Coordinates of C-alpha atoms in Angstrom, one line a residue:
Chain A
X1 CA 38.5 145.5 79.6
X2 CA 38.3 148.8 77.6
X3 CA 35.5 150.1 76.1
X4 CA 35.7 152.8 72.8
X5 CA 35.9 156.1 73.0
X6 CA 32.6 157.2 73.7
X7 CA 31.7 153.8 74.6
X8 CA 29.1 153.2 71.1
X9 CA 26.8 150.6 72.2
X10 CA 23.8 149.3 70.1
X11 CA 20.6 151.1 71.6
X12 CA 18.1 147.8 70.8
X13 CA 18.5 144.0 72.6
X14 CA 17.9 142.4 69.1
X15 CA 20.7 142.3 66.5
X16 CA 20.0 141.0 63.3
X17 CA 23.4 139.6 61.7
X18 CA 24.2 138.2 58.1
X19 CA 27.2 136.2 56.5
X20 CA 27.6 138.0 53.4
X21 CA 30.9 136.7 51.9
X22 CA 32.2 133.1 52.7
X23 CA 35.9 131.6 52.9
X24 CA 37.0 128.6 51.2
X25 CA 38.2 126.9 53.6
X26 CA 35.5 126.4 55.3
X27 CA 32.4 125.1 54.6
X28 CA 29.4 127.4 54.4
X29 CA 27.8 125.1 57.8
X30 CA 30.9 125.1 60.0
X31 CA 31.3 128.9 59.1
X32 CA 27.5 129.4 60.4
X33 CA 28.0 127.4 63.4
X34 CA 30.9 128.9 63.8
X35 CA 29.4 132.7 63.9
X36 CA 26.4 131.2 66.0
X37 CA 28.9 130.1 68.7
X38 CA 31.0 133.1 68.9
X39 CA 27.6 135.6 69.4
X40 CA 26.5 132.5 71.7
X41 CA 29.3 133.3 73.6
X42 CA 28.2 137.1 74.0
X43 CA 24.3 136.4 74.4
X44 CA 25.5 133.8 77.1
X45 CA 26.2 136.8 79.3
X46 CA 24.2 139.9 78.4
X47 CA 20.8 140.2 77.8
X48 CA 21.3 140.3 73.6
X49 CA 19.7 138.1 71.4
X50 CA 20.8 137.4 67.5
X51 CA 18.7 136.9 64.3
X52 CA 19.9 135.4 61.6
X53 CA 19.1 137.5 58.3
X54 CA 19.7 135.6 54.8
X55 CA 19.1 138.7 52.8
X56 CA 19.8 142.7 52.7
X57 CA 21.3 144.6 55.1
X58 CA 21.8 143.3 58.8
X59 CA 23.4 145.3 61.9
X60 CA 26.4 142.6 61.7
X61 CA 27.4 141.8 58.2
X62 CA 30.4 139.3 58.4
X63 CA 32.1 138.6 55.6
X64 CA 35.6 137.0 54.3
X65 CA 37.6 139.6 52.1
X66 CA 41.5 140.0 50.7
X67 CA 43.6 142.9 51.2
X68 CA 42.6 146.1 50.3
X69 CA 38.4 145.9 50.9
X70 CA 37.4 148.9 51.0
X71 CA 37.4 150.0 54.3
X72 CA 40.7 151.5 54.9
X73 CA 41.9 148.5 56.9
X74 CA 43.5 146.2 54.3
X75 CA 44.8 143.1 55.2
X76 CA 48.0 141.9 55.2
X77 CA 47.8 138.3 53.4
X78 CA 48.5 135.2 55.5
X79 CA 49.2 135.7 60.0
X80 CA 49.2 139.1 61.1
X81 CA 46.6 140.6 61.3
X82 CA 43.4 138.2 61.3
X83 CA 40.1 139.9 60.9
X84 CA 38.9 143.4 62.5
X85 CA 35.6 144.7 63.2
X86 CA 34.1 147.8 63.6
X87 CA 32.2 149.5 67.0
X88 CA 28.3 149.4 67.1
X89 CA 26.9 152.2 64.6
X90 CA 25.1 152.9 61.2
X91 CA 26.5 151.2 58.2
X92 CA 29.9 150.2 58.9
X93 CA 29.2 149.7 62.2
X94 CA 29.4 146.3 63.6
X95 CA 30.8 145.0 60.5
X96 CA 33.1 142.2 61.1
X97 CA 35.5 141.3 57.9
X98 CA 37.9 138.2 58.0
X99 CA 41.0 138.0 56.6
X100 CA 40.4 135.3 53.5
X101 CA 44.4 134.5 53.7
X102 CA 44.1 132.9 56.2
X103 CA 44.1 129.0 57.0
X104 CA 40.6 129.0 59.0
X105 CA 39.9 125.8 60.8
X106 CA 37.0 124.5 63.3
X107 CA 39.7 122.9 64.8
X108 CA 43.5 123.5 66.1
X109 CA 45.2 123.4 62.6
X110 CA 44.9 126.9 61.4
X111 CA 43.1 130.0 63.1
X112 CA 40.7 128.6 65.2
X113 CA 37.5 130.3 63.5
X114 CA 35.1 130.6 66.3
X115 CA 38.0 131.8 68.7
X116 CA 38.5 134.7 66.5
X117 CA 34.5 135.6 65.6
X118 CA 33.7 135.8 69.5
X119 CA 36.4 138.2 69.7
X120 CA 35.5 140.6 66.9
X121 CA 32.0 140.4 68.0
X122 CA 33.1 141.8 70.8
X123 CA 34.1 144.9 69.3
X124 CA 31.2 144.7 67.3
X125 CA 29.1 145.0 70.7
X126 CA 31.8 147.6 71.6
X127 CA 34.3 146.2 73.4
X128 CA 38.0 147.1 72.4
X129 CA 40.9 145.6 73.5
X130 CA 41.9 144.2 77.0
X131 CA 45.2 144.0 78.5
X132 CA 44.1 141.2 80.5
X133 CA 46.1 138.0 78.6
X134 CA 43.2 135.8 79.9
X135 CA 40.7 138.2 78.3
X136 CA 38.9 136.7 75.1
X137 CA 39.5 140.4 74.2
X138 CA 42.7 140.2 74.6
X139 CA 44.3 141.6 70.9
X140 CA 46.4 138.3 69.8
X141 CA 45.2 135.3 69.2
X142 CA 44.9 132.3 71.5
X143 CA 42.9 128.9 70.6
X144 CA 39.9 128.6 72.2
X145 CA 37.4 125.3 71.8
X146 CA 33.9 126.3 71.3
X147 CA 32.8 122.8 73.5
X148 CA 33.0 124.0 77.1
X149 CA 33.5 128.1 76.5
X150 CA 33.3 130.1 79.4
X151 CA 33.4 134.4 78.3
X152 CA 36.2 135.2 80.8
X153 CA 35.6 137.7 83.7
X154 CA 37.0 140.5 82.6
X155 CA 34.7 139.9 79.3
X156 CA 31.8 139.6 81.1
X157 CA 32.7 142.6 83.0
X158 CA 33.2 144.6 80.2
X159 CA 29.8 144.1 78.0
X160 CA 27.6 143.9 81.4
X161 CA 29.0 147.2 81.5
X162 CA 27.8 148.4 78.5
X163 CA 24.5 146.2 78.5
X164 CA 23.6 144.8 82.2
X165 CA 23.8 141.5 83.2
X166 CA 20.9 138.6 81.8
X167 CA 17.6 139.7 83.6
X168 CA 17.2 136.9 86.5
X169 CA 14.7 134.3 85.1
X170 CA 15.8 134.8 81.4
X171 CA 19.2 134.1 83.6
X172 CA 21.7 132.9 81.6
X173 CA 22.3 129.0 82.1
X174 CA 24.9 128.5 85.2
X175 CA 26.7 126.0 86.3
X176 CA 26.0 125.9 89.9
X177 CA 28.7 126.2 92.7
X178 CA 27.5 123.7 94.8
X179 CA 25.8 121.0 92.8
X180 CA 22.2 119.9 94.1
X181 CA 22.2 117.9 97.3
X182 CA 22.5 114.5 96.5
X183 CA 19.6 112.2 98.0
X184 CA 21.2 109.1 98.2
X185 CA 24.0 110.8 100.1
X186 CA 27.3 110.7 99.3
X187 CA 29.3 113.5 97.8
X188 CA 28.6 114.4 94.8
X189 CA 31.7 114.0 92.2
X190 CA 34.2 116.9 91.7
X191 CA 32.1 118.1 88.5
X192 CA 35.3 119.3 87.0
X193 CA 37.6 116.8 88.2
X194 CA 39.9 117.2 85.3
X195 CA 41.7 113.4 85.1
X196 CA 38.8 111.0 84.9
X197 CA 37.3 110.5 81.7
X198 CA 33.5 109.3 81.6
X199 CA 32.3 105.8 81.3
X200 CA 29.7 105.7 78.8
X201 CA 28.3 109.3 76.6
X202 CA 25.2 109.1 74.3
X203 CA 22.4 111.6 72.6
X204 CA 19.5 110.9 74.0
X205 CA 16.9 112.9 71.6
X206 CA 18.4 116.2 71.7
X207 CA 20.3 115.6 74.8
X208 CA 23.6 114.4 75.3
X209 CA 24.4 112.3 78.2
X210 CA 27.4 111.6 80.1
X211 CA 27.7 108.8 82.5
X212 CA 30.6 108.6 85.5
X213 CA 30.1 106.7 88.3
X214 CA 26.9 106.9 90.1
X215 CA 26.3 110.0 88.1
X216 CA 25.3 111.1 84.9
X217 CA 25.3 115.0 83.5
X218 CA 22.9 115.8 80.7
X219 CA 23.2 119.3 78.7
X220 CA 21.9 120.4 75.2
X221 CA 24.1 119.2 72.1
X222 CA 24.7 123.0 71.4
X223 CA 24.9 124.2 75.1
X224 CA 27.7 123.8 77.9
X225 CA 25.9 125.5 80.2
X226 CA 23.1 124.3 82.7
X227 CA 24.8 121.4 83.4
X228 CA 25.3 119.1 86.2
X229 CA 25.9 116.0 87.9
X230 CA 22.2 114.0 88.5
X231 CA 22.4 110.2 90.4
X232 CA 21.9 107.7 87.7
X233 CA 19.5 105.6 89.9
X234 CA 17.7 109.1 89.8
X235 CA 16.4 108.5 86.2
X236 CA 17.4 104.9 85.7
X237 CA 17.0 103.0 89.3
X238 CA 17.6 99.5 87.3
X239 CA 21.1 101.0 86.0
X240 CA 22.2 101.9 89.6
X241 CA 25.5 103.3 88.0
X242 CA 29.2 102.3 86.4
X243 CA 27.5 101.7 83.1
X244 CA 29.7 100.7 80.5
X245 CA 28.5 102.3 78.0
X246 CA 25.7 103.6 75.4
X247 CA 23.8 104.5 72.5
X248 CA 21.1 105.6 70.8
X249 CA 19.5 104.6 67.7
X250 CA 17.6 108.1 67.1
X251 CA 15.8 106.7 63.7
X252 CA 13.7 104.2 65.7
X253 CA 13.6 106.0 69.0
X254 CA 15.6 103.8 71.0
X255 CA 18.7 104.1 73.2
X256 CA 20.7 101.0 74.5
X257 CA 22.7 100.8 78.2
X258 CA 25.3 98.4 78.7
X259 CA 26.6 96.7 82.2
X260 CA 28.8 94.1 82.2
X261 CA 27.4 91.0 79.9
X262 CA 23.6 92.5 79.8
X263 CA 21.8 95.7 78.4
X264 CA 18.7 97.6 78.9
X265 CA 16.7 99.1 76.3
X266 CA 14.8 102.9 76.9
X267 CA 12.8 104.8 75.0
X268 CA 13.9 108.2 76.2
X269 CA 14.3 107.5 80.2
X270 CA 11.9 105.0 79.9
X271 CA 12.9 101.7 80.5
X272 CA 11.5 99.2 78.1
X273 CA 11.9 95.9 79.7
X274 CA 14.2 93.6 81.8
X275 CA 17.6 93.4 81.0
X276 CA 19.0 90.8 78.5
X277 CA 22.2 89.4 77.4
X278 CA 24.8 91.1 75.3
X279 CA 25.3 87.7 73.2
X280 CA 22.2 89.3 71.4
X281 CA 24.1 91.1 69.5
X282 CA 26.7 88.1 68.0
X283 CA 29.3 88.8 70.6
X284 CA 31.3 85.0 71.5
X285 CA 31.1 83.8 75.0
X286 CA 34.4 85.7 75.8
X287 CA 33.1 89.0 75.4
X288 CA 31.4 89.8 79.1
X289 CA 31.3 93.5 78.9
X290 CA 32.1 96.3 76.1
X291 CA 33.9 99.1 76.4
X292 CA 32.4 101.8 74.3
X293 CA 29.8 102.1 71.2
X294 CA 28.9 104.9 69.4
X295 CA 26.1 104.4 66.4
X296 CA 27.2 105.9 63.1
X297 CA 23.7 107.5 62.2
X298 CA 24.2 108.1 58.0
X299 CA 25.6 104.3 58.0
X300 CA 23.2 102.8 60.2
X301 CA 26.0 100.9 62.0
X302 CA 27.1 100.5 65.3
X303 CA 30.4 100.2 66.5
X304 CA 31.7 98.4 70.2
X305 CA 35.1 99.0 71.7
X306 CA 36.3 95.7 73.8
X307 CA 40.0 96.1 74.4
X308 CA 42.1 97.5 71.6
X309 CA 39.7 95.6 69.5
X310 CA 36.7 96.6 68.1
X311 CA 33.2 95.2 66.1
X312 CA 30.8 96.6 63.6
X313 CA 27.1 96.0 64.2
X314 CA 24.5 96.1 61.3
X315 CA 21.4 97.8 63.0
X316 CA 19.7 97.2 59.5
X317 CA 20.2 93.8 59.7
X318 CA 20.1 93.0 63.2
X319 CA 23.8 91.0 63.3
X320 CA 27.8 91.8 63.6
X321 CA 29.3 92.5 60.3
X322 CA 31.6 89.9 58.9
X323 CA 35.7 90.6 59.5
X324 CA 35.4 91.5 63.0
X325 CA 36.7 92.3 65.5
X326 CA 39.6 94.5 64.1
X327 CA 42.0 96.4 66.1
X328 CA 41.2 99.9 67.2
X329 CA 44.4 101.3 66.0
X330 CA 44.0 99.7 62.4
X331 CA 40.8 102.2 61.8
X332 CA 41.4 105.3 64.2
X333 CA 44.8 106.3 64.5
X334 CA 45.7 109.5 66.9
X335 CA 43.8 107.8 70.0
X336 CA 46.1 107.2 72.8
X337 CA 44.3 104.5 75.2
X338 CA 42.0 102.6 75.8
X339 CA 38.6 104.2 74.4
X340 CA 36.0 104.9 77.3
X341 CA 32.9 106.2 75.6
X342 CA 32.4 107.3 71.9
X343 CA 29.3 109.4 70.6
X344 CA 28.6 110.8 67.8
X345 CA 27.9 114.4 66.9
X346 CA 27.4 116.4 63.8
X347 CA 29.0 113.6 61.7
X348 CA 32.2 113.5 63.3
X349 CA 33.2 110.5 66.1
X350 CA 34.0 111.9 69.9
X351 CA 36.4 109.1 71.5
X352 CA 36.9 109.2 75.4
X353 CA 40.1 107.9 76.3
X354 CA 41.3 108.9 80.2
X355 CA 40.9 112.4 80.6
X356 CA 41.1 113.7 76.5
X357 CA 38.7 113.6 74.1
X358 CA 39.6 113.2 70.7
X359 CA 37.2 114.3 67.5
X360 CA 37.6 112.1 64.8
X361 CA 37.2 113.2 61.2
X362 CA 36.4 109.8 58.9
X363 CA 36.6 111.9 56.1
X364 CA 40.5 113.2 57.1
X365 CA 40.7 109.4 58.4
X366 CA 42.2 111.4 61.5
X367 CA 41.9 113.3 65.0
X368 CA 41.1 117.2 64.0
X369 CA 40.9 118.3 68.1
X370 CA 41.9 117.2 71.5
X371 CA 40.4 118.5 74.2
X372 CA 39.5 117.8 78.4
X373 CA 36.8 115.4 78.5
X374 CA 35.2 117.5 81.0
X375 CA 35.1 120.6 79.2
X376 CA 31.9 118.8 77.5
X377 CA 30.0 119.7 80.8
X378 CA 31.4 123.1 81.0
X379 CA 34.7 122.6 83.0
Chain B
X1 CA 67.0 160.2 64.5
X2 CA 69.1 159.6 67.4
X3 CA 66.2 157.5 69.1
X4 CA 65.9 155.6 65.5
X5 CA 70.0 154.8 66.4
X6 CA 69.0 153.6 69.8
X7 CA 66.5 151.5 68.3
X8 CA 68.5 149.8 65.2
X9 CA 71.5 149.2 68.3
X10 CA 68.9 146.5 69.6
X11 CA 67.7 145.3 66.4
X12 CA 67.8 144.9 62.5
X13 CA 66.2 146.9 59.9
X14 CA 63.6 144.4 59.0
X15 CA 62.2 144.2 63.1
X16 CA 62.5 147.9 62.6
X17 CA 59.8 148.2 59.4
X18 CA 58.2 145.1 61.4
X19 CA 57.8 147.8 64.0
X20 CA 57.3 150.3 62.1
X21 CA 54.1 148.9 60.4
X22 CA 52.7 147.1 63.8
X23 CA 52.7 150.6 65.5
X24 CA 51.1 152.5 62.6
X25 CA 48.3 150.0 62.4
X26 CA 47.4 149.3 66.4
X27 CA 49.1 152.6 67.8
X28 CA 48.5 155.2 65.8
X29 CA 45.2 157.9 65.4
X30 CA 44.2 157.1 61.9
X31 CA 43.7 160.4 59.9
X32 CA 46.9 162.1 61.5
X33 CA 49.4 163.5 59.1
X34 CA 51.8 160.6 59.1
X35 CA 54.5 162.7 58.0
X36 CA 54.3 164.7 61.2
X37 CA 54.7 162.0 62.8
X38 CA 57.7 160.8 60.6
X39 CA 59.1 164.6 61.1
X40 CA 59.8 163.6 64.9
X41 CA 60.1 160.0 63.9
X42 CA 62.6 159.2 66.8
X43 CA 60.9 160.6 69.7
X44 CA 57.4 159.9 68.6
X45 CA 58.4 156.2 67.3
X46 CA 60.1 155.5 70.8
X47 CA 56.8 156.8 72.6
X48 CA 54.5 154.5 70.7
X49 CA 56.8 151.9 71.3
X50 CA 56.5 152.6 75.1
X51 CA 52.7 152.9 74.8
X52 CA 52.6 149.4 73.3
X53 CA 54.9 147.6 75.6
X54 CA 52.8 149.5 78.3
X55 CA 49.4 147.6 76.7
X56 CA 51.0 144.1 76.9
X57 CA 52.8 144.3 80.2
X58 CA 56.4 144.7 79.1
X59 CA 59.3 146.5 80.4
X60 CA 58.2 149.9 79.1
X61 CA 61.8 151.2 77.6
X62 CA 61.2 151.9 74.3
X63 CA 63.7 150.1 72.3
X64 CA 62.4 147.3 70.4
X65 CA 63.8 144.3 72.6
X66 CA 63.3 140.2 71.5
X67 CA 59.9 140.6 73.7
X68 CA 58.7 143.6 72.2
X69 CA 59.4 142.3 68.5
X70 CA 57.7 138.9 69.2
X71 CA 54.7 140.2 70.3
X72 CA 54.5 142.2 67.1
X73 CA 54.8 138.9 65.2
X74 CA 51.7 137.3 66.4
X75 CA 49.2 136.9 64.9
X76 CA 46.3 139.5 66.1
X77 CA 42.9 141.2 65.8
X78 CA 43.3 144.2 63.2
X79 CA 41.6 146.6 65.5
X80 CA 44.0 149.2 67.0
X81 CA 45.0 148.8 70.7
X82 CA 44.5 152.7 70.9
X83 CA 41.1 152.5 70.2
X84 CA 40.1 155.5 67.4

C-alpha cells in the first residue's frame, strides 16, 4: 500500500459524506447503496464511522460530472480513466468525482459501481495507489461483488496504518477461524467449501438464512460478516436438517420450512405447530417434496421449484394459480441447473443452482450477476 | 529524440500519444513546466516509462512494449500512481 505524501489523514472518527450530483444510469437507490457499501467496506476495518448528510457541505461530496469539472482533472469520456478522488483535507479534500461517461452498473455489465467507490474512498481516507494487483487499491479496475467483500490485506494494512485497527469490542464483525465447537459432534462443514450450493435460503425478519446440511448460517441482509455455521436442530430440533427449502411471508409474520412431502410453520424460530402436508398448498399426489420457493413480496405470490418445473402460489388467496406448473426455463432464462434455493432481496430474485448464484432482474426478464453461492456468507 | 526513435521502433504513433497522455496524467508532478519536460522529452519520457513499468511489475526497459501499452489501455482510477 502507499500512503500520500505527507500521509493527510482526517483528524475526527466521524465523516459526514453527501451525493451531490447523480448519474443516469443508475438509479438514485442503487447509487446510495452503492456508496454505503463501498465506505462499508472501509468502516469494516478501521474504527471510522459515516453520516449521511442530504444538504450543504459534507467532508465527502461524491458526485457524477463530464469532462472538464473544474478541478483540473478532466475526464476523458467513456474507459480510461474512471473517477478520481482527492486525499483527506479542507474543501476539495475527500472529494470523490465519477466519471458520468461511463456505463455504471450494480452488476458485471459496465463499471461495477461499488468496486470503483470503495476504491476512491480509499484515497479519500488517504490511501494512494498499491502495486499489490490483489489490492482494492490497486490503480485499474477489477470487478468486485459487493455480497461477500473482504478489504484485502494489504488494504487493511494500509488504513490501520493511518487510523488503528477497530477497538476490540466495537471489533469489527469476523468470521471466525475455527467455527464454534459443534455440540452434537461432528465436524462442522468447510464454511467456504466453494462447490456445494445451499439447500434452502430465506429472510427471516431482518435476517437471511441459509440452510446446508445439518447446518444453517444466518447474517444481516446488508452484512457478510459475523457469519457462521449454527446446527439446525440448534434452533429448530423438529427440522433436524436437509430441509428442502423455505420462505417467509414477512407481511403476516410467518416463515414456512419444507422436508420432503410436509412443512412446518415459525414465527421467527418459533415453531408454530406440528408438521402438515405439502398437498395444503394444491400440489397433486405426485409432488412429494419441492425443490426451492422464494415469495415475491410486492406480488404477494409464491413460487415452488419441483424439477425443471415450477408453480405459482396465491398467498392472497390461499391456492395455486391456474396454468401451472410451467417450466423453469420458460420464465427465467440464464439459470443453468437445477434451482436449489431462491430468496428474494431488494426486489430482485437470488436462484441457487450448484455452486453459483444467479440475480435475476424481472424487470430486464434476465440474470444481471453470477456469483459463488458462498460468498453470501463471506467466502 | 533518439530515445523517442527507440520508442516509435517498438510501436506506432498512436500507442506513443496513448503513452504520452497515460504518463502525463498518472506519472507526472502536476504544476511542472511541461515544456521542460518536453525539452528532454526522450530521456525524461523513457524514465517515466521505467517508473511506470516499475509500479506494475513489468520488465522495467523503457520502451513501450505490448505489456506496457495494454496496461495503459485499461481502464483506471484518475489518481496519479506518483502520488502529488
Amino acid at each position: 500500500y502507499r500512503l500520500f505524501p505527507g500521509e493527510p489523514k482526517w483528524k475526527k472518527n466521524t465523516l459526514t459524506y453527501r451525493v451531490s450530483k447523480y448519474t443516469s444510469s443508475l438509479s438514485h437507490a442503487e447509487v446510495d447503496k452503492a456508496v454505503e457499501m463501498g465506505l462499508k467496506a472501509w468502516s469494516n476495518a478501521a474504527p471510522l464511522n459515516f453520516v449521511r448528510a442530504n444538504t450543504g457541505e459534507a467532508d465527502i461530496m461524491i458526485s457524477f460530472e463530464t469532462g472538464d469539472h473544474g478541478d483540473s482533472y478532466p475526464f476523458d469520456g467513456p474507459r480510461g480513466t474512471l473517477a478520481h478522488a482527492f486525499a483527506p483535507g479542507e474543501g476539495l479534500g475527500g472529494d470523490t468525482h465519477f466519471d458520468n461517461a461511463e456505463k455504471w452498473t450494480m452488476g458485471t455489465n459496465g463499471f461495477n459501481l461499488f468496486t470503483v467507490a470503495a476504491h476512491e474512498f480509499g484515497h479519500a481516507l488517504g490511501l494512494g495507489h498499491s502495486t499489490d494487483p490483489s489490492a482494492l487499491m490497486y490503480p485499474t479496475y477489477k470487478y468486485q461483488s459487493p455480497f461477500g467483500f473482504h478489504l484485502p490485506k494489504d488494504d487493511i494494512k494500509g488504513i490501520q496504518k493511518l487510523y488503528g485497527p477497530r477497538k476490540s469490542g466495537a471489533e469489527g464483525p469476523k468470521v471466525p477461524q475455527n467455527p464454534p465447537t459443534n455440540p452434537s459432534g461432528p465436524s462442522n462443514p468447510d464454511h467456504c467449501d466453494a462447490t456445494s450450493s445451499f439447500d434452502a435460503v430465506t429472510m427471516l425478519g431482518k435476517e437471511l438464512l441459509f440452510f446446508r446440511d445439518r447446518f444453517f448460517w444466518r447474517r444481516q441482509a446488508q452484512l457478510t460478516t459475523n457469519v457462521w455455521p449454527n446446527t439446525i436442530t440448534g434452533s429448530f430440533p423438529q427440522l433436524m436438517g436437509n430441509v428442502d427449502a423455505a420462505y417467509e411471508v414477512a407481511e403476516r409474520g410467518v416463515a414456512y420450512f419444507f422436508k420432503g412431502p410436509h412443512y412446518w410453520v415459525t414465527r421467527g424460530f418459533q415453531m408454530q405447530g406440528s408438521p402438515r402436508t405439502i398437498s395444503d398448498f394444491g400440489f397433486s399426489r405426485k409432488v412429494q417434496h419441492i425443490d426451492a420457493a422464494v415469495h415475491l413480496n410486492d406480488e404477494k405470490k409464491t413460487l415452488f421449484f419441483v424439477g425443471d418445473e415450477y408453480y405459482s402460489y396465491d398467498e392472497a388467496k390461499m391456492r395455486m394459480e391456474k396454468d401451472y406448473p410451467k417450466g423453469v426455463d420458460e420464465e427465467f432464462t440464464g439459470i443453468k441447473g437445477k434451482i436449489d434455493a431462491a430468496v428474494e432481496v431488494n426486489g430482485f430474485i437470488y436462484f441457487f443452482s450448484g455452486p453459483k448464484a444467479y440475480k435475476y432482474d424481472r424487470e430486464k426478464e434476465d440474470v444481471v450477476n453470477i456469483v459463488k453461492a458462498s460468498s453470501w456468507i463471506g467466502c | 529524440a533518439p530515445a523517442m526513435y527507440a520508442l516509435l521502433k517498438t510501436s506506432n504513433w498512436r500507442d506513443f500519444h496513448i503513452a504520452q497522455e497515460y504518463l502525463d496524467k498518472y506519472y507526472m508532478q502536476k504544476g511542472k513546466h511541461q515544456v521542460g519536460e518536453m525539452a528532454t522529452g526522450g530521456s525524461s519520457i523513457t524514465r517515466k516509462i521505467r517508473e511506470m513499468q516499475a509500479f506494475f511489475g513489468l520488465q522495467a526497459t523503457g520502451n513501450l512494449d505490448y505489456n506496457t501499452i495494454s496496461v495503459m489501455k485499461r481502464p483506471r482510477c484518475g489518481v496519479p500512481d506518483m502520488a502529488n
